[in-house]
Amino acid sequence: MIIYSEPNTVSDLPIIDIGPSFSKNKTDRAEVAKNIGRACKETGFFYISNHGVDQNLIDETFAQANRFFDQPKGWKEKWKKKGGSNGYEPLETQRLDNESPRDIKESFNFTLGNIPGTSGYKSNIWPKNFPEFRGQLEAYKIAVWKAGLQVSRLISLSLGMSFKHFDSTFSQQKSPLRILRYPPQPKNTQYNQLGCGAHTDWGWITLLSQDMTGGLEVEKASGEWVRVEPVPGTFVVNLGDIMLRWTNAKYHSSLHRVMNNYSGINRHSIVLFFNHSHDTHVECLPSCLSAEEKPIFLPCTAGEHSAQRYKESR
Ligand code: OGA
Ligand code: NI
């Protein structure tokens, strides 16, 4: 359990303008990749701006998330996750910091491109007779996926690999889109029960959009916790644990959490976990290993890695 203490500083995470990287000009791309590489080494957390996702699409998706969570509890529970499916997860179900009480959040998850019978397959549970919700969330996922792919390609360049080196490893089916609500702080919560307990993400990268309420916090390499303030027009990008395996821990996956919500209103966030396919073989890249170094991690598949981390979060 990581005991909460309130940070007194705001993060100085860089805001990286990825707009120039969409040009065919290799120098522009290389410059953005260099900035991303630096942020990956220093904290593994950064903002991206000029990411190409339309602000109206983001706003409409928040509106649909709000509408979903505003429905009665009994209705939402009809769409609850079951037997390894996607779907609704009620308040105080998940525990992202192992030994802490359960998180004060509710969420809804889905994936795209699901092919029954393939490894890592999960079915979706969509609410019935709830028009626009599904179409809006799917449109959001498709649009943010493009931004995620661009960041992934820049990360690839920053690691000395080709722009599209990792493209064939990514899988929509293994990349959940999750909408979250953090209600105003309830009475009678337990000791160290947070919005979302301190954790690292598990996969490749995460792209997060948060409303203006704030509450996300990240641990810097120094061990100091800082607030990740909402910055309009940006996504927060952070690296997951798999990145440590590829880079021999040269790139960072930082602990982060969501503080208790004393704002008096609901806080919402939308998170895309951008991941490898289940069977992707993951091992240290030659470019991340000097002659004197040994790999810290044993090779594994992305599916083995995430199954282990999921088990630990129950
Ligand atoms: C997560 C996460 C933060 C947030 O879902 O992994 O870190 O602000 N969420 O919702
Ligand atoms: Ni997270």
CSV table of C-alpha atoms and ligand atoms in Angstrom, one decimal:
chain,number,residue,atom,x,y,z
A,1,MET,CA,0.0,0.0,0.0
A,2,ILE,CA,1.3,3.4,-0.9
A,3,ILE,CA,0.1,5.9,1.7
A,4,TYR,CA,-1.3,9.1,0.3
A,5,SER,CA,0.1,12.5,1.1
A,6,GLU,CA,-1.0,15.6,-0.8
A,7,PRO,CA,1.4,16.9,-3.3
A,8,ASN,CA,2.2,20.6,-3.0
A,9,THR,CA,3.5,21.2,-6.5
A,10,VAL,CA,2.1,21.0,-10.0
A,11,SER,CA,4.0,18.9,-12.5
A,12,ASP,CA,6.4,20.4,-15.0
A,13,LEU,CA,5.6,17.6,-17.5
A,14,PRO,CA,6.5,18.8,-21.0
A,15,ILE,CA,3.7,19.6,-23.6
A,16,ILE,CA,5.0,18.1,-26.8
A,17,ASP,CA,3.6,19.6,-30.0
A,18,ILE,CA,3.3,16.5,-32.3
A,19,GLY,CA,1.8,18.5,-35.2
A,20,PRO,CA,5.1,18.8,-37.1
A,21,SER,CA,5.6,15.0,-37.0
A,22,PHE,CA,2.6,14.5,-39.3
A,23,SER,CA,4.6,16.1,-42.1
A,24,LYS,CA,6.7,13.9,-44.5
A,25,ASN,CA,9.7,15.9,-43.6
A,26,LYS,CA,12.0,13.5,-41.7
A,27,THR,CA,13.8,16.3,-39.9
A,28,ASP,CA,10.6,17.6,-38.4
A,29,ARG,CA,9.7,14.0,-37.3
A,30,ALA,CA,13.1,13.4,-35.8
A,31,GLU,CA,12.9,16.6,-33.8
A,32,VAL,CA,9.5,15.6,-32.2
A,33,ALA,CA,10.8,12.0,-31.7
A,34,LYS,CA,13.8,13.4,-29.8
A,35,ASN,CA,11.5,15.4,-27.4
A,36,ILE,CA,9.4,12.3,-26.9
A,37,GLY,CA,12.4,10.2,-26.2
A,38,ARG,CA,13.6,12.6,-23.6
A,39,ALA,CA,10.2,12.7,-21.8
A,40,CYS,CA,10.1,8.8,-21.9
A,41,LYS,CA,13.5,8.7,-20.1
A,42,GLU,CA,12.8,11.4,-17.6
A,43,THR,CA,9.2,10.6,-16.4
A,44,GLY,CA,7.4,8.5,-18.9
A,45,PHE,CA,4.6,11.1,-18.7
A,46,PHE,CA,4.0,14.0,-21.0
A,47,TYR,CA,1.2,15.9,-22.7
A,48,ILE,CA,0.7,16.0,-26.5
A,49,SER,CA,-0.9,18.9,-28.4
A,50,ASN,CA,-1.9,19.2,-32.1
A,51,HIS,CA,-2.6,15.5,-32.0
A,52,GLY,CA,-5.2,15.7,-34.8
A,53,VAL,CA,-8.3,14.7,-32.7
A,54,ASP,CA,-11.2,17.0,-33.1
A,55,GLN,CA,-12.2,18.8,-29.9
A,56,ASN,CA,-15.9,18.4,-30.6
A,57,LEU,CA,-15.5,14.6,-30.8
A,58,ILE,CA,-13.8,14.7,-27.4
A,59,ASP,CA,-16.5,16.9,-25.9
A,60,GLU,CA,-19.3,14.8,-27.3
A,61,THR,CA,-17.7,11.6,-25.9
A,62,PHE,CA,-17.5,13.2,-22.4
A,63,ALA,CA,-21.2,14.1,-22.8
A,64,GLN,CA,-22.1,10.5,-23.6
A,65,ALA,CA,-20.0,9.2,-20.7
A,66,ASN,CA,-21.8,11.5,-18.4
A,67,ARG,CA,-25.1,10.4,-19.7
A,68,PHE,CA,-24.2,6.7,-19.1
A,69,PHE,CA,-23.0,7.2,-15.6
A,70,ASP,CA,-26.1,9.4,-14.7
A,71,GLN,CA,-28.4,6.3,-15.3
A,72,PRO,CA,-29.7,4.4,-12.3
A,73,LYS,CA,-27.4,1.9,-10.6
A,74,GLY,CA,-29.8,-1.0,-11.4
A,75,TRP,CA,-29.7,-0.1,-15.1
A,76,LYS,CA,-25.9,0.2,-15.2
A,77,GLU,CA,-25.5,-3.2,-13.5
A,78,LYS,CA,-27.4,-4.9,-16.4
A,79,TRP,CA,-24.2,-4.2,-18.5
A,80,LYS,CA,-21.8,-5.4,-15.9
A,81,LYS,CA,-18.6,-7.2,-16.9
A,82,LYS,CA,-18.9,-11.0,-16.7
A,83,GLY,CA,-16.6,-13.9,-17.3
A,84,GLY,CA,-13.7,-11.9,-18.7
A,85,SER,CA,-15.9,-9.7,-20.8
A,86,ASN,CA,-15.7,-5.9,-21.2
A,87,GLY,CA,-18.6,-3.9,-19.8
A,88,TYR,CA,-19.6,-1.9,-16.7
A,89,GLU,CA,-17.5,-2.0,-13.5
A,90,PRO,CA,-19.4,-0.5,-10.5
A,91,LEU,CA,-17.9,1.7,-7.8
A,92,GLU,CA,-15.4,0.1,-5.5
A,93,THR,CA,-14.7,-2.9,-7.6
A,94,GLN,CA,-11.2,-2.6,-8.8
A,95,ARG,CA,-8.1,-2.1,-6.6
A,96,LEU,CA,-5.2,-0.6,-8.5
A,97,ASP,CA,-3.0,-0.4,-5.5
A,98,ASN,CA,-2.8,-4.0,-4.3
A,99,GLU,CA,-3.2,-3.6,-0.6
A,100,SER,CA,-5.3,-0.4,-0.5
A,101,PRO,CA,-9.1,-0.4,-0.3
A,102,ARG,CA,-11.1,-0.5,-3.6
A,103,ASP,CA,-11.0,2.5,-5.9
A,104,ILE,CA,-13.8,5.1,-5.6
A,105,LYS,CA,-14.6,5.1,-9.4
A,106,GLU,CA,-16.9,3.4,-11.8
A,107,SER,CA,-16.1,2.6,-15.4
A,108,PHE,CA,-17.2,1.1,-18.7
A,109,ASN,CA,-14.7,-0.7,-21.0
A,110,PHE,CA,-14.9,-1.9,-24.6
A,111,THR,CA,-12.6,-3.1,-27.3
A,112,LEU,CA,-12.8,-3.0,-31.1
A,113,GLY,CA,-11.9,-5.6,-33.7
A,114,ASN,CA,-12.8,-8.5,-31.5
A,115,ILE,CA,-12.4,-11.9,-33.2
A,116,PRO,CA,-13.9,-14.8,-31.2
A,117,GLY,CA,-11.6,-17.7,-30.8
A,118,THR,CA,-8.4,-15.6,-31.1
A,119,SER,CA,-6.0,-15.2,-28.1
A,120,GLY,CA,-6.9,-12.2,-25.9
A,121,TYR,CA,-10.5,-12.2,-27.2
A,122,LYS,CA,-13.1,-10.5,-25.0
A,123,SER,CA,-16.7,-9.9,-25.8
A,124,ASN,CA,-18.3,-6.4,-25.4
A,125,ILE,CA,-21.4,-5.8,-23.4
A,126,TRP,CA,-23.2,-2.7,-24.8
A,127,PRO,CA,-26.2,-1.1,-23.2
A,128,LYS,CA,-29.4,-1.8,-25.1
A,129,ASN,CA,-31.7,0.9,-26.2
A,130,PHE,CA,-29.2,3.6,-25.5
A,131,PRO,CA,-28.7,5.4,-28.8
A,132,GLU,CA,-25.6,7.3,-29.8
A,133,PHE,CA,-23.5,6.0,-26.9
A,134,ARG,CA,-21.8,3.1,-28.7
A,135,GLY,CA,-21.3,5.1,-32.0
A,136,GLN,CA,-19.7,8.0,-30.1
A,137,LEU,CA,-17.4,5.9,-28.1
A,138,GLU,CA,-16.3,3.9,-31.1
A,139,ALA,CA,-15.6,7.1,-33.1
A,140,TYR,CA,-13.5,8.4,-30.2
A,141,LYS,CA,-11.5,5.2,-30.0
A,142,ILE,CA,-10.8,5.2,-33.8
A,143,ALA,CA,-9.7,8.8,-33.7
A,144,VAL,CA,-7.5,8.6,-30.6
A,145,TRP,CA,-6.0,5.3,-32.0
A,146,LYS,CA,-4.5,7.4,-34.8
A,147,ALA,CA,-2.9,9.7,-32.3
A,148,GLY,CA,-1.6,6.7,-30.3
A,149,LEU,CA,-0.1,5.2,-33.4
A,150,GLN,CA,1.7,8.4,-34.3
A,151,VAL,CA,3.1,8.6,-30.8
A,152,SER,CA,4.1,4.9,-31.0
A,153,ARG,CA,5.9,5.6,-34.2
A,154,LEU,CA,7.8,8.5,-32.7
A,155,ILE,CA,8.8,6.3,-29.8
A,156,SER,CA,10.0,3.8,-32.2
A,157,LEU,CA,12.2,6.4,-33.9
A,158,SER,CA,13.4,7.6,-30.6
A,159,LEU,CA,14.6,4.1,-29.9
A,160,GLY,CA,16.6,4.0,-33.1
A,161,MET,CA,14.1,1.7,-34.8
A,162,SER,CA,12.2,2.5,-38.0
A,163,PHE,CA,9.1,4.7,-37.9
A,164,LYS,CA,6.7,1.7,-38.4
A,165,HIS,CA,8.8,-0.9,-36.6
A,166,PHE,CA,6.1,-1.8,-34.0
A,167,ASP,CA,3.0,-1.2,-36.2
A,168,SER,CA,2.2,-4.9,-36.7
A,169,THR,CA,2.4,-5.6,-33.0
A,170,PHE,CA,-0.5,-3.4,-32.0
A,171,SER,CA,-4.0,-4.8,-31.6
A,172,GLN,CA,-7.4,-3.0,-31.2
A,173,GLN,CA,-8.7,-6.2,-29.6
A,174,LYS,CA,-6.2,-5.8,-26.7
A,175,SER,CA,-6.6,-2.1,-26.4
A,176,PRO,CA,-9.5,-1.2,-24.1
A,177,LEU,CA,-11.1,2.2,-24.2
A,178,ARG,CA,-12.4,3.1,-20.8
A,179,ILE,CA,-14.6,5.9,-19.6
A,180,LEU,CA,-14.4,6.7,-15.9
A,181,ARG,CA,-16.4,8.6,-13.3
A,182,TYR,CA,-15.0,9.6,-9.9
A,183,PRO,CA,-18.0,10.7,-7.8
A,184,PRO,CA,-17.7,13.4,-5.1
A,185,GLN,CA,-16.0,12.0,-2.1
A,186,PRO,CA,-18.5,9.7,-0.3
A,187,LYS,CA,-18.8,9.7,3.5
A,188,ASN,CA,-17.3,6.7,5.4
A,189,THR,CA,-14.5,5.8,3.1
A,190,GLN,CA,-11.6,3.7,4.4
A,191,TYR,CA,-8.1,4.7,5.2
A,192,ASN,CA,-6.1,5.4,2.1
A,193,GLN,CA,-9.1,4.7,-0.2
A,194,LEU,CA,-8.5,6.9,-3.2
A,195,GLY,CA,-10.2,7.7,-6.5
A,196,CYS,CA,-7.7,5.3,-8.0
A,197,GLY,CA,-4.9,3.8,-6.1
A,198,ALA,CA,-1.2,4.3,-7.1
A,199,HIS,CA,-0.3,2.0,-10.0
A,200,THR,CA,1.6,1.8,-13.2
A,201,ASP,CA,-0.2,1.0,-16.4
A,202,TRP,CA,0.6,-2.4,-17.9
A,203,GLY,CA,0.8,-2.1,-21.6
A,204,TRP,CA,2.6,0.0,-24.2
A,205,ILE,CA,1.2,3.5,-23.9
A,206,THR,CA,-1.9,5.2,-22.4
A,207,LEU,CA,-3.6,8.2,-23.8
A,208,LEU,CA,-5.8,10.0,-21.3
A,209,SER,CA,-8.3,12.9,-21.6
A,210,GLN,CA,-9.5,14.4,-18.4
A,211,ASP,CA,-12.1,17.0,-17.7
A,212,MET,CA,-11.2,20.3,-15.9
A,213,THR,CA,-11.8,18.9,-12.4
A,214,GLY,CA,-8.3,17.5,-12.0
A,215,GLY,CA,-7.1,14.9,-9.6
A,216,LEU,CA,-4.5,12.9,-11.5
A,217,GLU,CA,-1.1,12.8,-9.8
A,218,VAL,CA,2.2,11.2,-10.8
A,219,GLU,CA,5.4,10.2,-9.0
A,220,LYS,CA,8.5,11.8,-10.4
A,221,ALA,CA,11.8,9.9,-10.6
A,222,SER,CA,12.8,11.7,-7.4
A,223,GLY,CA,9.9,10.0,-5.5
A,224,GLU,CA,8.1,13.3,-5.2
A,225,TRP,CA,4.3,13.3,-6.2
A,226,VAL,CA,3.0,16.1,-8.3
A,227,ARG,CA,-0.4,17.1,-9.8
A,228,VAL,CA,-1.0,16.5,-13.5
A,229,GLU,CA,-3.2,19.5,-14.2
A,230,PRO,CA,-5.8,19.4,-17.0
A,231,VAL,CA,-4.4,21.2,-20.0
A,232,PRO,CA,-7.2,21.9,-22.6
A,233,GLY,CA,-6.5,20.5,-26.1
A,234,THR,CA,-4.0,17.9,-24.9
A,235,PHE,CA,-3.9,14.2,-24.1
A,236,VAL,CA,-1.8,13.0,-21.3
A,237,VAL,CA,0.4,10.2,-22.5
A,238,ASN,CA,2.1,7.7,-20.2
A,239,LEU,CA,4.2,4.6,-20.8
A,240,GLY,CA,3.2,1.2,-19.5
A,241,ASP,CA,5.3,-1.5,-17.9
A,242,ILE,CA,5.9,-3.3,-21.2
A,243,MET,CA,8.1,-0.4,-22.2
A,244,LEU,CA,10.6,-1.3,-19.5
A,245,ARG,CA,11.0,-4.8,-21.0
A,246,TRP,CA,11.6,-3.4,-24.5
A,247,THR,CA,14.1,-0.7,-23.3
A,248,ASN,CA,15.8,-2.5,-20.4
A,249,ALA,CA,14.2,0.1,-18.1
A,250,LYS,CA,15.7,3.1,-20.0
A,251,TYR,CA,12.2,4.4,-20.6
A,252,HIS,CA,10.1,4.9,-17.5
A,253,SER,CA,6.7,3.8,-16.4
A,254,SER,CA,5.6,6.0,-13.6
A,255,LEU,CA,3.3,5.4,-10.7
A,256,HIS,CA,0.2,7.5,-10.8
A,257,ARG,CA,-3.1,7.8,-9.0
A,258,VAL,CA,-6.2,9.8,-8.7
A,259,MET,CA,-6.8,11.7,-5.4
A,260,ASN,CA,-10.0,11.9,-3.5
A,261,ASN,CA,-12.6,14.1,-5.2
A,262,TYR,CA,-13.4,17.1,-3.0
A,263,SER,CA,-14.6,19.2,-5.9
A,264,GLY,CA,-18.3,18.5,-5.1
A,265,ILE,CA,-18.9,17.4,-8.7
A,266,ASN,CA,-18.3,14.2,-10.7
A,267,ARG,CA,-14.9,14.0,-12.4
A,268,HIS,CA,-14.6,12.1,-15.7
A,269,SER,CA,-11.7,10.8,-17.7
A,270,ILE,CA,-11.4,8.8,-20.9
A,271,VAL,CA,-8.5,6.4,-21.2
A,272,LEU,CA,-7.2,4.5,-24.2
A,273,PHE,CA,-4.8,1.7,-23.3
A,274,PHE,CA,-2.8,1.3,-26.5
A,275,ASN,CA,-1.4,-2.3,-26.5
A,276,HIS,CA,0.3,-5.1,-28.3
A,277,SER,CA,-1.5,-8.2,-29.5
A,278,HIS,CA,-1.7,-11.0,-27.0
A,279,ASP,CA,1.1,-13.0,-28.7
A,280,THR,CA,3.6,-10.2,-29.3
A,281,HIS,CA,7.0,-11.4,-28.2
A,282,VAL,CA,8.6,-8.8,-26.0
A,283,GLU,CA,12.3,-8.6,-25.2
A,284,CYS,CA,15.0,-6.0,-24.8
A,285,LEU,CA,15.8,-4.2,-28.1
A,286,PRO,CA,19.4,-4.5,-29.2
A,287,SER,CA,19.5,-0.7,-29.4
A,288,CYS,CA,18.8,-0.5,-25.6
A,289,LEU,CA,21.6,-2.8,-24.6
A,290,SER,CA,25.3,-1.8,-24.5
A,291,ALA,CA,28.1,-4.4,-24.5
A,292,GLU,CA,28.4,-4.3,-20.7
A,293,GLU,CA,24.7,-4.6,-20.0
A,294,LYS,CA,22.5,-7.6,-19.5
A,295,PRO,CA,18.7,-7.7,-20.0
A,296,ILE,CA,16.9,-7.1,-16.7
A,297,PHE,CA,13.7,-9.0,-17.8
A,298,LEU,CA,13.1,-12.4,-19.3
A,299,PRO,CA,11.4,-12.4,-22.6
A,300,CYS,CA,7.6,-12.9,-22.5
A,301,THR,CA,4.5,-12.4,-24.5
A,302,ALA,CA,2.4,-9.3,-24.0
A,303,GLY,CA,-0.5,-11.5,-23.0
A,304,GLU,CA,1.5,-13.2,-20.2
A,305,HIS,CA,2.6,-9.8,-18.9
A,306,SER,CA,-0.9,-8.4,-18.8
A,307,ALA,CA,-2.5,-11.5,-17.3
A,308,GLN,CA,0.0,-11.3,-14.4
A,309,ARG,CA,-0.7,-7.7,-13.8
A,310,TYR,CA,-4.5,-8.1,-13.9
A,311,LYS,CA,-4.3,-10.9,-11.3
A,312,GLU,CA,-2.3,-8.6,-9.0
A,313,SER,CA,-5.0,-5.9,-9.2
A,314,ARG,CA,-7.9,-8.0,-7.9
B,1,OGA,C1,-6.1,4.3,-15.3
B,1,OGA,C2,-5.7,5.7,-14.8
B,1,OGA,C3,-6.4,7.9,-14.4
B,1,OGA,C4,-7.6,8.8,-14.5
B,1,OGA,O1,-7.3,4.1,-15.6
B,1,OGA,O2,-5.1,3.5,-15.5
B,1,OGA,O3,-4.6,5.9,-14.4
B,1,OGA,O4,-7.4,10.1,-14.4
B,1,OGA,N1,-6.7,6.6,-14.8
B,1,OGA,O5,-8.7,8.3,-14.7
B,2,NI,NI,-3.3,4.3,-15.0
